[in-house]
Short mmCIF file of C-alpha atoms in Angstrom, two decimals:
data_model
loop_
_atom_site.label_atom_id
_atom_site.label_comp_id
_atom_site.label_asym_id
_atom_site.label_seq_id
_atom_site.Cartn_x
_atom_site.Cartn_y
_atom_site.Cartn_z
CA MET A 1 3.94 15.50 1.21
CA ASP A 2 3.82 19.17 0.61
CA ASN A 3 3.17 20.34 -2.96
CA LEU A 4 5.90 22.35 -4.66
CA PHE A 5 4.22 25.65 -4.36
CA THR A 6 4.35 25.31 -0.72
CA LEU A 7 8.10 24.10 -0.69
CA VAL A 8 9.07 27.29 -3.14
CA ALA A 9 7.23 29.52 -0.39
CA ARG A 10 9.36 27.88 2.34
CA HIS A 11 12.68 28.45 0.34
CA ALA A 12 11.49 32.04 -0.13
CA GLU A 13 10.95 32.45 3.30
CA ARG A 14 14.26 31.01 4.51
CA SER A 15 16.54 32.11 1.85
CA PRO A 16 14.84 34.93 -0.14
CA SER A 17 17.98 35.98 -2.11
CA LYS A 18 19.02 32.41 -3.04
CA ILE A 19 19.16 32.06 -6.91
CA ALA A 20 15.96 29.75 -7.91
CA VAL A 21 16.59 30.22 -11.77
CA SER A 22 19.37 31.63 -13.87
CA LYS A 23 18.62 32.02 -17.41
CA TRP A 24 21.42 32.15 -20.35
CA LYS A 25 21.03 35.09 -22.73
CA PRO A 26 22.71 35.33 -26.35
CA GLY A 27 26.38 36.39 -25.44
CA GLY A 28 26.87 34.40 -22.43
CA ALA A 29 25.33 36.28 -19.54
CA PHE A 30 22.94 35.09 -17.33
CA VAL A 31 19.61 36.87 -15.89
CA GLU A 32 19.18 35.62 -12.17
CA THR A 33 15.64 35.16 -10.19
CA SER A 34 15.88 34.39 -6.51
CA TYR A 35 13.47 32.50 -4.77
CA GLY A 36 11.85 35.48 -3.13
CA GLU A 37 11.19 37.02 -6.57
CA LEU A 38 10.04 33.69 -7.84
CA PHE A 39 7.62 33.08 -5.28
CA ARG A 40 6.32 36.76 -5.45
CA THR A 41 5.57 36.15 -9.31
CA ALA A 42 3.93 32.80 -8.72
CA LYS A 43 1.40 34.39 -6.08
CA LYS A 44 0.55 36.95 -8.56
CA PHE A 45 -0.11 34.63 -11.32
CA ALA A 46 -2.20 32.44 -8.81
CA ALA A 47 -4.44 35.02 -7.67
CA LEU A 48 -5.03 36.04 -11.30
CA LEU A 49 -5.77 32.18 -12.33
CA ALA A 50 -7.97 31.86 -9.48
CA ARG A 51 -10.07 34.68 -10.84
CA LEU A 52 -10.25 33.60 -14.37
CA ALA A 53 -10.85 30.11 -14.07
CA PRO A 54 -11.99 29.38 -10.48
CA ALA A 55 -12.77 25.66 -9.34
CA PRO A 56 -11.62 24.08 -12.62
CA PRO A 57 -13.85 21.06 -13.47
CA PRO A 58 -12.18 17.66 -13.68
CA GLY A 59 -10.52 17.05 -16.81
CA GLN A 60 -9.76 20.73 -17.47
CA MET A 61 -6.25 21.84 -17.38
CA LEU A 62 -3.97 25.04 -18.17
CA PRO A 63 -1.98 24.61 -21.25
CA MET A 64 1.25 26.59 -21.54
CA LEU A 65 2.69 27.37 -24.85
CA VAL A 66 5.84 28.88 -23.43
CA GLY A 67 9.63 28.46 -23.39
CA LYS A 68 11.70 28.03 -20.41
CA SER A 69 12.07 31.01 -18.37
CA ALA A 70 11.31 32.23 -14.48
CA ASP A 71 7.96 33.33 -15.51
CA SER A 72 7.04 30.10 -17.41
CA ILE A 73 8.04 28.55 -13.85
CA ALA A 74 6.12 30.57 -11.87
CA ALA A 75 3.08 30.08 -14.07
CA MET A 76 3.47 26.48 -13.30
CA LEU A 77 3.63 27.24 -9.49
CA GLY A 78 0.70 29.33 -9.81
CA ALA A 79 -1.34 26.43 -11.27
CA ILE A 80 -0.10 24.08 -8.67
CA ALA A 81 -1.11 26.85 -6.15
CA THR A 82 -4.62 26.86 -7.54
CA ARG A 83 -4.95 22.67 -8.03
CA THR A 84 -5.03 23.56 -11.89
CA PRO A 85 -3.29 20.69 -13.78
CA PHE A 86 -0.79 22.27 -16.25
CA SER A 87 0.73 21.10 -19.38
CA PHE A 88 4.03 22.52 -20.81
CA LEU A 89 3.39 22.13 -24.96
CA ASN A 90 5.87 22.10 -27.39
CA THR A 91 6.98 25.62 -28.32
CA LYS A 92 7.30 24.26 -31.88
CA SER A 93 3.45 23.60 -32.00
CA ARG A 94 1.45 25.50 -34.47
CA GLY A 95 -2.31 26.50 -34.75
CA PRO A 96 -3.61 22.94 -35.49
CA GLN A 97 -1.87 21.43 -32.48
CA VAL A 98 -2.68 24.19 -30.13
CA ALA A 99 -6.63 24.00 -31.07
CA LYS A 100 -6.45 20.47 -30.38
CA VAL A 101 -5.02 20.84 -27.03
CA LEU A 102 -7.59 23.32 -26.14
CA GLU A 103 -10.29 21.29 -27.20
CA ALA A 104 -9.07 18.24 -25.46
CA THR A 105 -8.46 19.87 -22.35
CA GLY A 106 -11.29 21.98 -21.79
CA ALA A 107 -9.01 24.99 -21.21
CA PRO A 108 -10.60 28.35 -20.97
CA VAL A 109 -7.00 29.91 -20.40
CA CYS A 110 -4.07 29.34 -21.83
CA VAL A 111 -0.42 30.88 -21.12
CA VAL A 112 1.75 32.02 -23.87
CA ASP A 113 5.07 34.01 -24.12
CA ALA A 114 6.66 35.51 -27.25
CA PRO A 115 7.61 32.52 -29.23
CA GLY A 116 4.14 31.31 -28.62
CA LEU A 117 2.45 34.10 -29.94
CA VAL A 118 4.34 33.89 -33.09
CA ALA A 119 3.29 30.35 -33.53
CA LEU A 120 -0.36 31.65 -32.98
CA LYS A 121 -0.56 34.33 -35.60
CA GLY A 122 -3.07 34.12 -37.91
CA ALA A 123 -4.05 30.29 -36.61
CA TRP A 124 -7.39 31.63 -35.28
CA LYS A 125 -8.70 32.31 -38.81
CA ASP A 126 -8.91 28.38 -39.43
CA TYR A 127 -9.23 27.31 -35.85
CA PRO A 128 -11.95 29.72 -33.89
CA ARG A 129 -11.18 27.70 -30.46
CA ILE A 130 -8.10 29.91 -30.22
CA ALA A 131 -10.30 33.00 -30.28
CA ARG A 132 -12.44 31.92 -27.83
CA THR A 133 -9.81 31.45 -25.30
CA THR A 134 -8.33 33.70 -22.83
CA TRP A 135 -4.74 34.33 -23.49
CA LEU A 136 -2.43 35.02 -20.33
CA VAL A 137 0.76 36.72 -21.46
CA ILE A 138 4.01 36.37 -19.36
CA GLY A 139 7.66 37.26 -20.13
CA GLU A 140 9.50 40.45 -20.97
CA ALA A 141 7.86 43.55 -22.63
CA LEU A 142 7.03 42.67 -26.16
CA THR A 143 9.06 44.01 -29.44
CA GLY A 144 9.06 43.78 -32.91
CA ILE A 145 7.38 40.46 -34.39
CA TYR A 146 6.45 39.27 -31.06
CA ALA A 147 4.46 42.90 -30.30
CA GLU A 148 2.72 42.49 -33.78
CA ALA A 149 1.59 38.82 -32.88
CA ALA A 150 0.27 39.94 -29.53
CA ASP A 151 -1.63 43.05 -31.33
CA VAL A 152 -3.13 40.56 -33.83
CA LEU A 153 -4.31 38.31 -31.18
CA HIS A 154 -5.47 41.12 -29.12
CA GLY A 155 -7.87 41.99 -31.98
CA VAL A 156 -9.65 38.63 -31.71
CA ALA A 157 -9.37 36.87 -28.29
CA HIS A 158 -9.21 38.11 -24.81
CA VAL A 159 -5.53 38.86 -23.82
CA ILE A 160 -4.26 39.76 -20.42
CA ARG A 161 -0.76 40.58 -19.27
CA LEU A 162 0.07 39.68 -15.93
CA GLY A 163 0.60 42.61 -13.79
CA GLU A 164 -2.43 44.46 -15.77
CA GLU A 165 -5.03 43.68 -13.09
CA ASP A 166 -5.18 43.78 -9.18
CA GLN A 167 -3.06 41.07 -8.11
CA HIS A 168 -3.53 41.21 -4.18
CA ASP A 169 -6.62 39.16 -3.68
CA GLU A 170 -4.92 35.54 -2.87
CA ASP A 171 -8.27 33.80 -2.37
CA GLY A 172 -8.16 30.40 -4.12
CA ILE A 173 -4.39 29.88 -3.32
CA VAL A 174 -3.92 26.67 -1.82
CA THR A 175 -0.75 26.79 0.34
CA HIS A 176 -0.48 23.44 2.15
CA ALA A 177 -2.66 21.07 0.13
CA THR A 178 -1.40 17.45 0.23
CA PRO A 179 -0.89 16.16 -3.40
CA ARG A 180 -3.38 13.80 -4.31
CA PRO A 181 -2.68 10.27 -6.11
CA ASP A 182 -6.03 10.10 -8.04
CA VAL A 183 -5.65 13.46 -9.46
CA ALA A 184 -3.87 14.85 -12.35
CA GLY A 185 -1.02 17.23 -11.87
CA THR A 186 0.25 17.73 -15.29
CA CYS A 187 -0.30 16.25 -18.94
CA LEU A 188 2.68 15.35 -20.97
CA PHE A 189 2.08 15.14 -24.56
CA THR A 190 4.28 12.41 -26.22
CA SER A 191 6.55 13.51 -28.92
CA GLY A 192 4.36 11.91 -31.88
CA SER A 193 7.58 11.24 -33.78
CA THR A 194 6.15 7.89 -34.97
CA GLY A 195 2.41 8.61 -34.50
CA GLU A 196 -0.32 10.67 -33.18
CA PRO A 197 0.94 12.57 -29.89
CA LYS A 198 -1.13 11.48 -26.81
CA GLY A 199 -1.74 13.32 -23.45
CA VAL A 200 -0.23 11.24 -20.56
CA LEU A 201 -1.76 12.12 -17.31
CA ILE A 202 0.44 12.19 -14.19
CA SER A 203 -0.97 12.37 -10.57
CA GLU A 204 -0.17 15.39 -8.44
CA ALA A 205 1.52 12.71 -5.83
CA ASP A 206 3.57 10.92 -8.31
CA LEU A 207 5.07 14.22 -9.55
CA VAL A 208 6.12 14.94 -6.01
CA ARG A 209 7.37 11.24 -5.60
CA ARG A 210 9.41 11.42 -8.61
CA ALA A 211 11.11 14.42 -7.70
CA GLU A 212 12.04 13.11 -3.99
CA ALA A 213 13.23 9.91 -5.66
CA GLU A 214 15.76 11.46 -8.03
CA ILE A 215 16.94 13.83 -5.46
CA ALA A 216 17.81 10.60 -3.34
CA TRP A 217 19.34 8.90 -6.41
CA PHE A 218 21.79 11.64 -7.28
CA GLY A 219 22.36 12.80 -3.90
CA LEU A 220 21.17 16.45 -4.39
CA GLY A 221 20.91 19.18 -2.00
CA LYS A 222 20.21 23.18 -1.71
CA ASP A 223 24.09 23.98 -3.14
CA ASP A 224 23.47 22.23 -6.44
CA VAL A 225 23.27 23.82 -9.73
CA LEU A 226 21.40 21.91 -12.31
CA MET A 227 21.61 22.87 -15.91
CA SER A 228 18.18 22.88 -17.90
CA ILE A 229 18.81 21.84 -21.34
CA LEU A 230 15.80 19.76 -22.13
CA PRO A 231 12.20 21.14 -22.70
CA PHE A 232 9.87 21.45 -19.89
CA SER A 233 7.38 19.49 -22.19
CA PHE A 234 9.71 16.52 -21.87
CA ASP A 235 9.26 14.51 -18.83
CA VAL A 236 13.06 14.43 -18.07
CA GLY A 237 13.20 18.14 -18.51
CA LEU A 238 10.05 18.82 -16.15
CA ASN A 239 11.26 16.31 -13.47
CA GLN A 240 14.66 18.04 -13.54
CA LEU A 241 12.82 21.30 -12.96
CA MET A 242 10.81 20.03 -10.14
CA THR A 243 13.56 18.34 -8.60
CA ALA A 244 15.48 21.49 -8.22
CA LEU A 245 12.72 23.48 -7.00
CA THR A 246 11.86 20.78 -4.46
CA VAL A 247 15.27 20.80 -2.86
CA GLY A 248 16.03 24.48 -3.04
CA ALA A 249 18.67 24.21 -5.83
CA GLU A 250 19.46 26.60 -8.73
CA LEU A 251 18.22 25.72 -12.20
CA ALA A 252 20.47 27.27 -14.83
CA VAL A 253 18.31 27.36 -18.23
CA LEU A 254 20.06 27.18 -21.51
CA ASP A 255 18.10 26.91 -24.59
CA SER A 256 21.20 26.10 -26.90
CA TRP A 257 22.36 22.42 -27.57
CA MET A 258 25.77 23.71 -29.08
CA PRO A 259 28.66 22.03 -27.37
CA ALA A 260 30.50 25.08 -26.57
CA ASP A 261 27.65 26.98 -25.27
CA ILE A 262 27.10 23.85 -22.73
CA VAL A 263 30.62 23.85 -21.57
CA ALA A 264 30.83 27.46 -21.11
CA ALA A 265 27.64 27.75 -19.16
CA ALA A 266 28.72 24.64 -17.07
CA GLU A 267 31.84 26.65 -16.09
CA LYS A 268 30.10 30.03 -15.51
CA ARG A 269 27.16 28.57 -13.18
CA LYS A 270 29.34 26.01 -11.44
CA VAL A 271 27.12 23.21 -12.81
CA THR A 272 26.85 20.14 -10.64
CA GLY A 273 24.48 17.94 -12.60
CA ILE A 274 23.29 17.88 -16.32
CA SER A 275 20.59 15.50 -17.73
CA GLY A 276 20.97 15.10 -21.35
CA VAL A 277 19.43 13.16 -24.15
CA PRO A 278 21.87 11.07 -26.54
CA SER A 279 22.14 13.21 -29.28
CA ILE A 280 23.56 16.16 -27.20
CA TRP A 281 26.42 13.76 -25.71
CA GLN A 282 26.65 12.43 -29.34
CA ASP A 283 27.42 15.96 -30.86
CA MET A 284 29.62 16.60 -28.03
CA ILE A 285 31.78 13.61 -28.97
CA ASN A 286 31.67 14.45 -32.50
CA ALA A 287 32.81 18.00 -31.81
CA GLY A 288 35.55 17.05 -29.50
CA VAL A 289 34.49 19.22 -26.77
CA ALA A 290 34.99 17.98 -23.10
CA PHE A 291 34.27 18.95 -19.54
CA HIS A 292 37.42 19.49 -17.51
CA LYS A 293 36.82 18.07 -14.01
CA ASP A 294 40.11 18.92 -12.66
CA GLY A 295 39.95 22.73 -13.80
CA ARG A 296 37.12 24.80 -15.06
CA HIS A 297 34.34 22.30 -14.45
CA ALA A 298 35.45 21.24 -11.11
CA ALA A 299 32.01 21.36 -9.75
CA LEU A 300 30.40 19.18 -12.27
CA ARG A 301 29.44 15.77 -10.23
CA TYR A 302 27.11 14.00 -12.78
CA ILE A 303 25.62 13.83 -16.20
CA THR A 304 22.88 11.53 -17.54
CA ILE A 305 21.91 9.81 -20.77
CA SER A 306 18.32 9.82 -20.87
CA GLY A 307 15.40 9.48 -23.21
CA GLY A 308 17.27 7.12 -25.47
CA SER A 309 20.35 5.09 -26.13
CA LEU A 310 23.74 5.70 -27.54
CA SER A 311 25.62 3.23 -29.39
CA ARG A 312 28.20 1.12 -27.67
CA GLU A 313 30.78 3.24 -29.68
CA TYR A 314 29.73 6.65 -28.36
CA LEU A 315 29.06 4.68 -24.94
CA GLU A 316 32.93 3.96 -24.88
CA LYS A 317 33.60 7.30 -25.97
CA LEU A 318 31.84 9.36 -23.32
CA PRO A 319 34.19 9.00 -20.46
CA ALA A 320 36.80 10.59 -22.54
CA ILE A 321 34.75 13.86 -22.63
CA ALA A 322 33.50 13.72 -19.09
CA ALA A 323 36.65 12.34 -17.30
CA GLY A 324 35.92 12.01 -13.43
CA VAL A 325 32.35 12.94 -13.79
CA HIS A 326 29.97 10.02 -12.83
CA ILE A 327 27.72 8.84 -15.65
CA PHE A 328 24.47 7.49 -15.16
CA LYS A 329 22.22 5.87 -18.11
CA THR A 330 18.35 6.02 -17.32
CA TYR A 331 15.70 4.43 -19.16
CA GLY A 332 11.75 5.07 -19.04
CA GLN A 333 8.96 6.39 -20.94
CA THR A 334 6.26 9.24 -20.72
CA GLU A 335 3.74 6.66 -19.51
CA ALA A 336 6.28 5.08 -16.96
CA PHE A 337 8.87 7.43 -15.83
CA ARG A 338 12.45 6.38 -14.65
CA ALA A 339 12.12 2.69 -14.85
CA THR A 340 15.64 1.91 -14.33
CA SER A 341 18.87 3.54 -13.99
CA LEU A 342 22.75 2.31 -14.44
CA ARG A 343 24.71 3.91 -11.70
CA PRO A 344 28.23 5.07 -12.56
CA ASP A 345 29.97 2.05 -10.69
CA ASP A 346 28.38 -0.22 -13.06
CA TYR A 347 28.93 1.87 -16.40
CA ALA A 348 31.98 -0.05 -17.64
CA LYS A 349 31.04 -3.62 -16.59
CA LYS A 350 27.49 -3.53 -17.84
CA LEU A 351 27.64 -0.84 -20.82
CA ASP A 352 24.90 -2.22 -22.84
CA SER A 353 22.57 -2.39 -19.87
CA VAL A 354 19.90 0.32 -18.86
CA GLY A 355 20.72 -0.78 -15.38
CA LYS A 356 18.26 -1.78 -12.44
CA PRO A 357 14.85 -0.50 -11.43
CA PHE A 358 14.81 2.88 -10.10
CA PRO A 359 13.62 3.36 -6.37
CA GLY A 360 10.21 2.56 -5.92
CA VAL A 361 9.76 0.90 -9.11
CA ARG A 362 9.20 -2.91 -10.12
CA VAL A 363 10.25 -4.28 -13.57
CA TYR A 364 9.37 -7.44 -15.12
CA VAL A 365 9.94 -9.13 -18.52
CA VAL A 366 6.99 -11.12 -19.80
CA ARG A 367 5.90 -13.65 -22.20
CA GLU A 368 3.27 -13.33 -24.74
CA ASP A 369 0.96 -15.44 -22.26
CA GLY A 370 1.95 -12.79 -19.30
CA THR A 371 4.03 -15.14 -17.53
CA ARG A 372 7.47 -14.02 -16.53
CA CYS A 373 10.43 -14.88 -18.45
CA GLY A 374 13.65 -16.44 -17.07
CA ALA A 375 16.81 -14.88 -16.97
CA GLU A 376 18.16 -14.03 -20.22
CA GLU A 377 15.09 -14.71 -21.84
CA VAL A 378 13.51 -12.05 -24.16
CA GLY A 379 10.08 -10.79 -23.62
CA GLU A 380 8.05 -7.45 -23.01
CA VAL A 381 9.34 -4.96 -20.12
CA VAL A 382 6.50 -4.46 -17.70
CA HIS A 383 6.85 -1.54 -15.22
CA THR A 384 4.86 -1.14 -11.85
CA GLY A 385 5.08 1.51 -9.21
CA LEU A 386 6.80 4.68 -9.07
CA GLY A 387 6.36 6.69 -12.31
CA VAL A 388 3.22 5.00 -13.75
CA MET A 389 0.81 7.31 -15.55
CA MET A 390 -3.04 7.84 -14.81
CA GLY A 391 -3.95 6.98 -18.00
CA TYR A 392 -4.20 9.00 -21.15
CA LEU A 393 -6.08 12.46 -21.65
CA GLY A 394 -9.89 11.50 -22.65
CA ASN A 395 -9.15 7.65 -21.86
CA THR A 396 -8.21 6.38 -18.19
CA ALA A 397 -9.54 3.23 -18.94
CA VAL A 398 -7.56 0.17 -17.43
CA ASN A 399 -7.88 -3.25 -19.29
CA THR A 400 -6.03 -5.88 -20.73
CA GLU A 401 -6.40 -5.19 -24.24
CA PRO A 402 -2.94 -6.08 -26.08
CA ASN A 403 -2.70 -2.37 -27.49
CA ASN A 404 -3.51 -0.75 -24.12
CA LYS A 405 -0.38 0.24 -22.11
CA LEU A 406 -2.11 0.72 -18.58
CA ARG A 407 -3.44 -2.22 -17.49
CA ALA A 408 -4.18 -4.26 -13.81
CA ASN A 409 -1.00 -4.93 -12.46
CA PRO A 410 -0.97 -9.00 -13.21
CA PHE A 411 2.02 -9.39 -10.06
CA PHE A 412 -0.46 -7.30 -7.40
CA GLY A 413 0.10 -8.58 -3.96
CA ASP A 414 2.20 -8.44 -0.87
CA ASP A 415 5.40 -8.15 -2.74
CA ASP A 416 4.15 -5.66 -5.26
CA PRO A 417 1.28 -3.52 -3.81
CA SER A 418 1.15 -1.02 -7.23
CA PRO A 419 -2.68 -1.48 -8.56
CA PHE A 420 -1.54 -0.79 -12.17
CA ALA A 421 1.34 -1.77 -14.52
CA VAL A 422 2.50 -0.08 -17.99
CA PHE A 423 3.21 -2.89 -20.46
CA THR A 424 6.01 -0.57 -22.12
CA GLY A 425 6.12 -2.40 -25.81
CA ASP A 426 9.72 -2.58 -25.34
CA ILE A 427 11.48 -5.82 -25.66
CA GLY A 428 14.52 -6.94 -23.72
CA TYR A 429 15.67 -9.18 -20.98
CA LEU A 430 16.91 -9.35 -17.47
CA ASP A 431 20.26 -10.92 -16.68
CA ASP A 432 20.93 -13.34 -13.68
CA GLU A 433 21.96 -10.10 -11.81
CA GLY A 434 18.73 -8.26 -12.40
CA TYR A 435 20.19 -5.93 -15.07
CA LEU A 436 17.65 -4.94 -17.82
CA PHE A 437 18.91 -5.04 -21.39
CA LEU A 438 16.69 -3.60 -24.53
CA LYS A 439 16.43 -5.07 -27.62
CA GLY A 440 13.75 -2.99 -29.44
CA ARG A 441 10.09 -2.08 -29.77
CA ARG A 442 7.53 -4.76 -30.01
CA ASP A 443 5.38 -2.71 -32.42
CA GLY A 444 8.87 -1.69 -34.17
CA MET A 445 9.52 -5.47 -34.98
CA VAL A 446 9.08 -6.33 -38.94
CA LYS A 447 9.32 -9.30 -40.75
CA VAL A 448 11.94 -9.50 -43.56
CA THR A 449 11.78 -12.30 -46.00
CA GLY A 450 10.09 -14.39 -42.99
CA ASN A 451 12.68 -13.21 -40.43
CA ARG A 452 12.04 -11.09 -37.26
CA VAL A 453 13.92 -7.98 -37.42
CA TYR A 454 14.13 -5.16 -34.80
CA PRO A 455 15.05 -2.05 -36.84
CA GLN A 456 16.99 -0.65 -33.57
CA GLU A 457 19.54 -3.57 -33.69
CA VAL A 458 20.38 -2.99 -37.42
CA ALA A 459 20.97 0.68 -36.52
CA SER A 460 23.31 -0.18 -33.54
CA GLN A 461 25.41 -2.16 -35.94
CA ILE A 462 25.33 0.65 -38.48
CA VAL A 463 26.85 3.32 -36.21
CA THR A 464 29.76 0.99 -35.51
CA VAL A 465 30.92 1.45 -39.00
CA PRO A 466 33.76 4.04 -39.10
CA GLY A 467 32.69 7.18 -40.23
CA VAL A 468 29.01 6.84 -39.55
CA ARG A 469 27.98 9.65 -37.02
CA ASP A 470 24.19 8.43 -36.66
CA ALA A 471 21.84 6.30 -37.97
CA VAL A 472 17.95 5.17 -37.88
CA VAL A 473 16.48 2.24 -39.67
CA VAL A 474 12.83 1.74 -40.22
CA GLY A 475 10.89 -1.21 -41.85
CA MET A 476 8.70 0.10 -44.82
CA PRO A 477 5.54 -2.13 -44.96
CA ARG A 478 4.84 -4.18 -48.20
CA ASP A 479 1.82 -5.55 -49.62
CA ASP A 480 2.50 -9.12 -48.82
CA GLY A 481 2.71 -8.25 -44.92
CA GLN A 482 6.58 -8.05 -45.22
CA SER A 483 8.80 -5.22 -44.92
CA VAL A 484 11.78 -3.80 -46.61
CA LEU A 485 14.38 -2.24 -44.46
CA VAL A 486 15.69 1.24 -45.25
CA ALA A 487 18.61 3.04 -43.27
CA PHE A 488 19.11 6.59 -43.11
CA LEU A 489 22.48 7.77 -41.85
CA ALA A 490 24.48 10.83 -41.47
CA VAL A 491 28.44 10.57 -42.34
CA ALA A 492 30.96 12.53 -40.72
CA ARG A 493 32.25 15.49 -42.69
CA ASP A 494 35.69 14.42 -43.22
CA VAL A 495 34.64 10.85 -44.44
CA GLU A 496 33.83 9.31 -47.78
CA LEU A 497 31.76 6.47 -47.66
CA SER A 498 30.15 4.78 -50.15
CA VAL A 499 26.86 2.84 -49.91
CA GLY A 500 28.85 0.00 -51.55
CA ALA A 501 31.65 0.02 -48.73
CA LEU A 502 28.94 0.26 -46.06
CA ARG A 503 27.38 -2.89 -47.45
CA LYS A 504 30.52 -4.87 -47.40
CA ALA A 505 31.38 -3.68 -44.00
CA LEU A 506 27.83 -4.61 -42.78
CA GLY A 507 27.97 -7.99 -44.23
CA ALA A 508 30.68 -8.87 -41.62
CA LYS A 509 28.35 -7.78 -38.83
CA LEU A 510 25.00 -9.03 -39.88
CA PRO A 511 23.08 -11.94 -41.83
CA PRO A 512 22.11 -11.00 -45.36
CA PHE A 513 18.33 -10.28 -44.34
CA MET A 514 19.15 -7.77 -41.78
CA ILE A 515 21.23 -5.57 -44.31
CA PRO A 516 18.90 -2.64 -45.53
CA LYS A 517 17.70 -2.88 -49.06
CA GLU A 518 18.30 0.90 -49.40
CA ILE A 519 20.57 2.94 -47.79
CA VAL A 520 19.99 6.75 -47.58
CA ILE A 521 22.73 9.39 -46.56
CA VAL A 522 21.56 12.43 -45.21
CA ASP A 523 23.05 15.43 -43.86
CA HIS A 524 22.00 14.94 -40.35
CA ILE A 525 19.17 12.96 -38.57
CA PRO A 526 16.21 15.27 -37.61
CA ARG A 527 15.57 15.43 -34.06
CA SER A 528 12.29 16.38 -32.09
CA PRO A 529 12.27 18.90 -29.20
CA SER A 530 13.29 16.06 -26.68
CA GLY A 531 16.07 14.92 -28.86
CA LYS A 532 14.90 11.92 -30.21
CA PRO A 533 15.09 10.91 -33.84
CA ASP A 534 12.24 12.10 -35.96
CA GLN A 535 11.33 8.97 -37.69
CA ARG A 536 7.95 10.42 -39.27
CA ARG A 537 9.91 13.30 -40.86
CA LEU A 538 12.63 10.79 -42.27
CA VAL A 539 9.87 8.51 -43.70
CA ASP A 540 7.60 11.41 -45.04
CA ASP A 541 10.81 12.79 -46.93
CA TYR A 542 11.85 9.58 -48.07
CA ALA A 543 8.29 8.99 -49.47
CA ALA A 544 8.48 11.99 -51.11
CA ARG A 545 11.80 11.40 -52.82
CA SER A 546 10.66 8.25 -53.80
CA GLY A 547 7.09 8.96 -55.29
CA LEU A 548 5.62 6.47 -52.57
#
């Protein structure tokens, strides 16, 4: 098993002019970076990093407050070459979040690019940890507000631009190190949309195996072109990046989620695969934008629905905007990547399912006492094997506490040699053919007038009402231990839908206790960078308006 730096070195040697990364620029042009160029930059970065932070102690990492670019990818490769765990941060992070990550990771060095510099502007005044960090600036020459932000940071902290120092000393670069299963390769921070973000540790070996499994699952080769829409701080976006580089394919980087930009970029780069979150496909359906497999998108082979679920209505509509394109549904968590996948051949007959276990994964559904559920019996989803996290940053303990996700595998044995399991907190069931169906979150279940309710089930029914584009339902707790359901929904622009009409429509779909007590119509459902509904923001805005 080779590390990713070694694989890229091999691609650079065999096909130095092969395009590794193409980056979309406003106006529709793409800036191309070859494997030869990418590898040379990665070596420079590795050499500099080896001097700045030689032999990092256990637990120390390299945070990267950067966007998606060939330079940020080279920085990741340089970290791998020096056996330094890396962590792509959400580019919308600000001073408090960045300072917290710096403290948690013990990082003496942090990589930053133009957008990250703006996020840091002035933050050092309230968070001295930022000023005590060495900042390695990557990317194009800085101008305007970015140059101003760099000057401010330069006045209070040690700032280095890649290329300013001698880069020829390659001591410390590990060219043929075997990825280790017991050492962290990266730290992924959860979105924090419903609570405090946590750092999820992924081993070096598991990162490699995830990429290898995805290559086999999607049938990828060096001639593929994968469109990168999702951020590298999101597990699906990171795995797509590592998959493309592992097989020697092209990664076409697009920062826009606009439907018109996606179809235009897919045509221009002859994209063969796109991993997208539900909101991307939902927006395309609502905009009436489609791929043309028999024309300008002839190269497109597959798309994925990852990082969440679409309502049945949108699942039924999706094939119409991607006629002739294979659709894969995938399910997993940051703590347990790629638990299951629904293959294109099963899409129509198992539309509501998230599929069967991914290669190298075992999925169980268990009762509260830990015993396995029978077919169609609802319980908690448990994931073992490929994709299981090492633990959380600062807490890799494995125990049997109900709120601890990482536990000893209760099904360990000859049939399941994985020592650890992730208790996902998701509630669902396996049918008699082994397909997984999800019902909601264990911690999302609320009691309404004594009845157990999963808000996601309510939201799934709301979006079937004509004119409703998107919906989120939350349970607002009351003093008596019960909850009140509040629904937030976005309505199509050309539709007039009153709250009364919606309640009437829901009355034919749901029992009275599942109909939200309050319905709030909003312009749009806010999303996290990974495309998931930002539930915390909705609740905070609602509380502010309601005076709660």
